[in-house]
C-alpha atoms as a PDB file:
ATOM      1  CA  UNK A   1      45.489 104.392 208.886  1.00  0.00           C
ATOM      2  CA  UNK A   2      47.254 104.535 212.238  1.00  0.00           C
ATOM      3  CA  UNK A   3      46.092 107.279 214.554  1.00  0.00           C
ATOM      4  CA  UNK A   4      48.366 108.653 217.254  1.00  0.00           C
ATOM      5  CA  UNK A   5      47.313 110.715 220.256  1.00  0.00           C
ATOM      6  CA  UNK A   6      49.839 112.430 222.490  1.00  0.00           C
ATOM      7  CA  UNK A   7      49.278 113.599 226.033  1.00  0.00           C
ATOM      8  CA  UNK A   8      51.209 114.542 229.140  1.00  0.00           C
ATOM      9  CA  UNK A   9      52.497 117.963 228.208  1.00  0.00           C
ATOM     10  CA  UNK A  10      52.247 120.957 230.471  1.00  0.00           C
ATOM     11  CA  UNK A  11      54.056 123.699 232.313  1.00  0.00           C
ATOM     12  CA  UNK A  12      56.946 122.696 234.566  1.00  0.00           C
ATOM     13  CA  UNK A  13      59.821 124.464 236.252  1.00  0.00           C
ATOM     14  CA  UNK A  14      63.386 123.874 235.185  1.00  0.00           C
ATOM     15  CA  UNK A  15      64.716 120.706 236.766  1.00  0.00           C
ATOM     16  CA  UNK A  16      61.293 119.106 236.802  1.00  0.00           C
ATOM     17  CA  UNK A  17      59.941 116.062 234.994  1.00  0.00           C
ATOM     18  CA  UNK A  18      57.142 115.145 232.634  1.00  0.00           C
ATOM     19  CA  UNK A  19      56.094 111.910 230.999  1.00  0.00           C
ATOM     20  CA  UNK A  20      54.586 112.106 227.537  1.00  0.00           C
ATOM     21  CA  UNK A  21      52.416 109.341 226.115  1.00  0.00           C
ATOM     22  CA  UNK A  22      51.762 108.470 222.490  1.00  0.00           C
ATOM     23  CA  UNK A  23      48.819 106.101 222.128  1.00  0.00           C
ATOM     24  CA  UNK A  24      48.443 104.243 218.837  1.00  0.00           C
ATOM     25  CA  UNK A  25      45.059 103.141 217.490  1.00  0.00           C
ATOM     26  CA  UNK A  26      46.442  99.720 216.578  1.00  0.00           C
ATOM     27  CA  UNK A  27      49.336  97.423 217.372  1.00  0.00           C
ATOM     28  CA  UNK A  28      52.844  98.813 217.011  1.00  0.00           C
ATOM     29  CA  UNK A  29      54.926  96.278 215.127  1.00  0.00           C
ATOM     30  CA  UNK A  30      58.486  95.410 216.075  1.00  0.00           C
ATOM     31  CA  UNK A  31      59.521  96.661 212.659  1.00  0.00           C
ATOM     32  CA  UNK A  32      57.897 100.073 213.174  1.00  0.00           C
ATOM     33  CA  UNK A  33      59.990 103.045 214.190  1.00  0.00           C
ATOM     34  CA  UNK A  34      58.326 105.365 216.665  1.00  0.00           C
ATOM     35  CA  UNK A  35      59.930 108.682 217.403  1.00  0.00           C
ATOM     36  CA  UNK A  36      59.335 111.803 219.433  1.00  0.00           C
ATOM     37  CA  UNK A  37      59.988 115.138 217.779  1.00  0.00           C
ATOM     38  CA  UNK A  38      59.786 118.671 219.062  1.00  0.00           C
ATOM     39  CA  UNK A  39      59.428 122.081 217.505  1.00  0.00           C
ATOM     40  CA  UNK A  40      60.337 125.225 219.399  1.00  0.00           C
ATOM     41  CA  UNK A  41      58.931 128.605 218.350  1.00  0.00           C
ATOM     42  CA  UNK A  42      60.758 129.883 215.300  1.00  0.00           C
ATOM     43  CA  UNK A  43      62.802 126.710 214.917  1.00  0.00           C
ATOM     44  CA  UNK A  44      62.636 123.640 212.738  1.00  0.00           C
ATOM     45  CA  UNK A  45      61.250 120.408 214.075  1.00  0.00           C
ATOM     46  CA  UNK A  46      63.939 118.137 215.447  1.00  0.00           C
ATOM     47  CA  UNK A  47      64.142 114.493 216.421  1.00  0.00           C
ATOM     48  CA  UNK A  48      64.362 113.897 220.155  1.00  0.00           C
ATOM     49  CA  UNK A  49      64.262 110.123 220.577  1.00  0.00           C
ATOM     50  CA  UNK A  50      63.198 107.012 218.705  1.00  0.00           C
ATOM     51  CA  UNK A  51      62.685 103.311 219.293  1.00  0.00           C
ATOM     52  CA  UNK A  52      62.869 100.709 216.564  1.00  0.00           C
ATOM     53  CA  UNK A  53      63.641  97.065 215.777  1.00  0.00           C
ATOM     54  CA  UNK A  54      62.045  95.978 218.975  1.00  0.00           C
ATOM     55  CA  UNK A  55      63.821  98.024 221.570  1.00  0.00           C
ATOM     56  CA  UNK A  56      66.746  99.771 219.884  1.00  0.00           C
ATOM     57  CA  UNK A  57      66.758 103.420 220.971  1.00  0.00           C
ATOM     58  CA  UNK A  58      68.357 106.619 219.746  1.00  0.00           C
ATOM     59  CA  UNK A  59      68.532 110.043 221.355  1.00  0.00           C
ATOM     60  CA  UNK A  60      69.495 113.543 220.360  1.00  0.00           C
ATOM     61  CA  UNK A  61      72.719 114.583 222.065  1.00  0.00           C
ATOM     62  CA  UNK A  62      70.890 117.386 223.856  1.00  0.00           C
ATOM     63  CA  UNK A  63      68.631 114.955 225.745  1.00  0.00           C
ATOM     64  CA  UNK A  64      70.923 111.994 226.371  1.00  0.00           C
ATOM     65  CA  UNK A  65      70.963 111.061 230.031  1.00  0.00           C
ATOM     66  CA  UNK A  66      67.797 113.071 230.719  1.00  0.00           C
ATOM     67  CA  UNK A  67      65.106 111.573 228.466  1.00  0.00           C
ATOM     68  CA  UNK A  68      64.068 107.940 228.108  1.00  0.00           C
ATOM     69  CA  UNK A  69      61.852 106.477 225.394  1.00  0.00           C
ATOM     70  CA  UNK A  70      60.029 103.239 226.082  1.00  0.00           C
ATOM     71  CA  UNK A  71      57.059 101.285 224.821  1.00  0.00           C
ATOM     72  CA  UNK A  72      54.182  99.345 226.345  1.00  0.00           C
ATOM     73  CA  UNK A  73      53.556  96.556 223.864  1.00  0.00           C
ATOM     74  CA  UNK A  74      50.244  95.531 225.357  1.00  0.00           C
ATOM     75  CA  UNK A  75      48.703  99.000 225.465  1.00  0.00           C
ATOM     76  CA  UNK A  76      50.313 100.226 222.212  1.00  0.00           C
ATOM     77  CA  UNK A  77      51.804 103.248 223.952  1.00  0.00           C
ATOM     78  CA  UNK A  78      55.207 104.841 223.510  1.00  0.00           C
ATOM     79  CA  UNK A  79      56.378 107.008 226.389  1.00  0.00           C
ATOM     80  CA  UNK A  80      58.908 109.781 226.657  1.00  0.00           C
ATOM     81  CA  UNK A  81      60.103 110.277 230.225  1.00  0.00           C
ATOM     82  CA  UNK A  82      61.709 113.686 230.497  1.00  0.00           C
ATOM     83  CA  UNK A  83      63.797 114.505 233.556  1.00  0.00           C
ATOM     84  CA  UNK A  84      65.970 117.490 234.483  1.00  0.00           C
ATOM     85  CA  UNK A  85      63.997 119.644 232.060  1.00  0.00           C
ATOM     86  CA  UNK A  86      65.514 122.869 230.792  1.00  0.00           C
ATOM     87  CA  UNK A  87      63.893 125.985 229.306  1.00  0.00           C
ATOM     88  CA  UNK A  88      65.383 125.014 225.934  1.00  0.00           C
ATOM     89  CA  UNK A  89      63.277 121.832 226.014  1.00  0.00           C
ATOM     90  CA  UNK A  90      60.185 123.986 225.493  1.00  0.00           C
ATOM     91  CA  UNK A  91      58.210 123.187 222.365  1.00  0.00           C
ATOM     92  CA  UNK A  92      55.449 121.167 220.800  1.00  0.00           C
ATOM     93  CA  UNK A  93      56.235 117.466 221.123  1.00  0.00           C
ATOM     94  CA  UNK A  94      54.817 115.117 218.514  1.00  0.00           C
ATOM     95  CA  UNK A  95      55.167 111.429 217.937  1.00  0.00           C
ATOM     96  CA  UNK A  96      55.620 109.774 214.574  1.00  0.00           C
ATOM     97  CA  UNK A  97      55.193 106.146 213.605  1.00  0.00           C
ATOM     98  CA  UNK A  98      57.035 105.020 210.499  1.00  0.00           C
ATOM     99  CA  UNK A  99      55.918 101.763 208.952  1.00  0.00           C
ATOM    100  CA  UNK A 100      57.057  99.761 205.968  1.00  0.00           C
ATOM    101  CA  UNK A 101      60.302  98.703 204.351  1.00  0.00           C
ATOM    102  CA  UNK A 102      60.587  99.633 200.688  1.00  0.00           C
ATOM    103  CA  UNK A 103      57.658 102.058 200.811  1.00  0.00           C
ATOM    104  CA  UNK A 104      57.742 103.773 204.190  1.00  0.00           C
ATOM    105  CA  UNK A 105      54.729 105.649 205.472  1.00  0.00           C
ATOM    106  CA  UNK A 106      54.687 108.170 208.297  1.00  0.00           C
ATOM    107  CA  UNK A 107      51.850 108.762 210.723  1.00  0.00           C
ATOM    108  CA  UNK A 108      51.850 111.791 213.043  1.00  0.00           C
ATOM    109  CA  UNK A 109      49.990 112.773 216.158  1.00  0.00           C
ATOM    110  CA  UNK A 110      48.671 116.260 216.817  1.00  0.00           C
ATOM    111  CA  UNK A 111      51.310 117.184 219.383  1.00  0.00           C
ATOM    112  CA  UNK A 112      51.379 118.257 222.997  1.00  0.00           C
ATOM    113  CA  UNK A 113      52.841 121.476 224.381  1.00  0.00           C
ATOM    114  CA  UNK A 114      55.729 121.351 226.843  1.00  0.00           C
ATOM    115  CA  UNK A 115      56.754 124.587 228.517  1.00  0.00           C
ATOM    116  CA  UNK A 116      59.705 124.739 230.899  1.00  0.00           C
ATOM    117  CA  UNK A 117      60.037 127.907 232.950  1.00  0.00           C
ATOM    118  CA  UNK A 118      63.346 129.135 234.305  1.00  0.00           C
END
């Protein structure tokens, strides 16, 4: 059972930056996919960024050029660097680790709140 703990959220003004951390309780394999998701009030959860197959990354169109996902292989941490934040980036940010090939299993963290004021 992989446990994930997010941190780094907070209140920031528009245009500011935050770095979120997702710490895993065990090693993150190269074959794992780790993603950051967010859920704004009254909206469905959406994928923000993911890293898989080593270092292949994907981003939602709304965050391309502003957010960067990266991993620290030694510390088992996946980061989400968020720059040029906008009020519409407000939400609860959670990380998910997906493991397995034929039978995939998802592990979620508890989330961290990000609030961007205008």
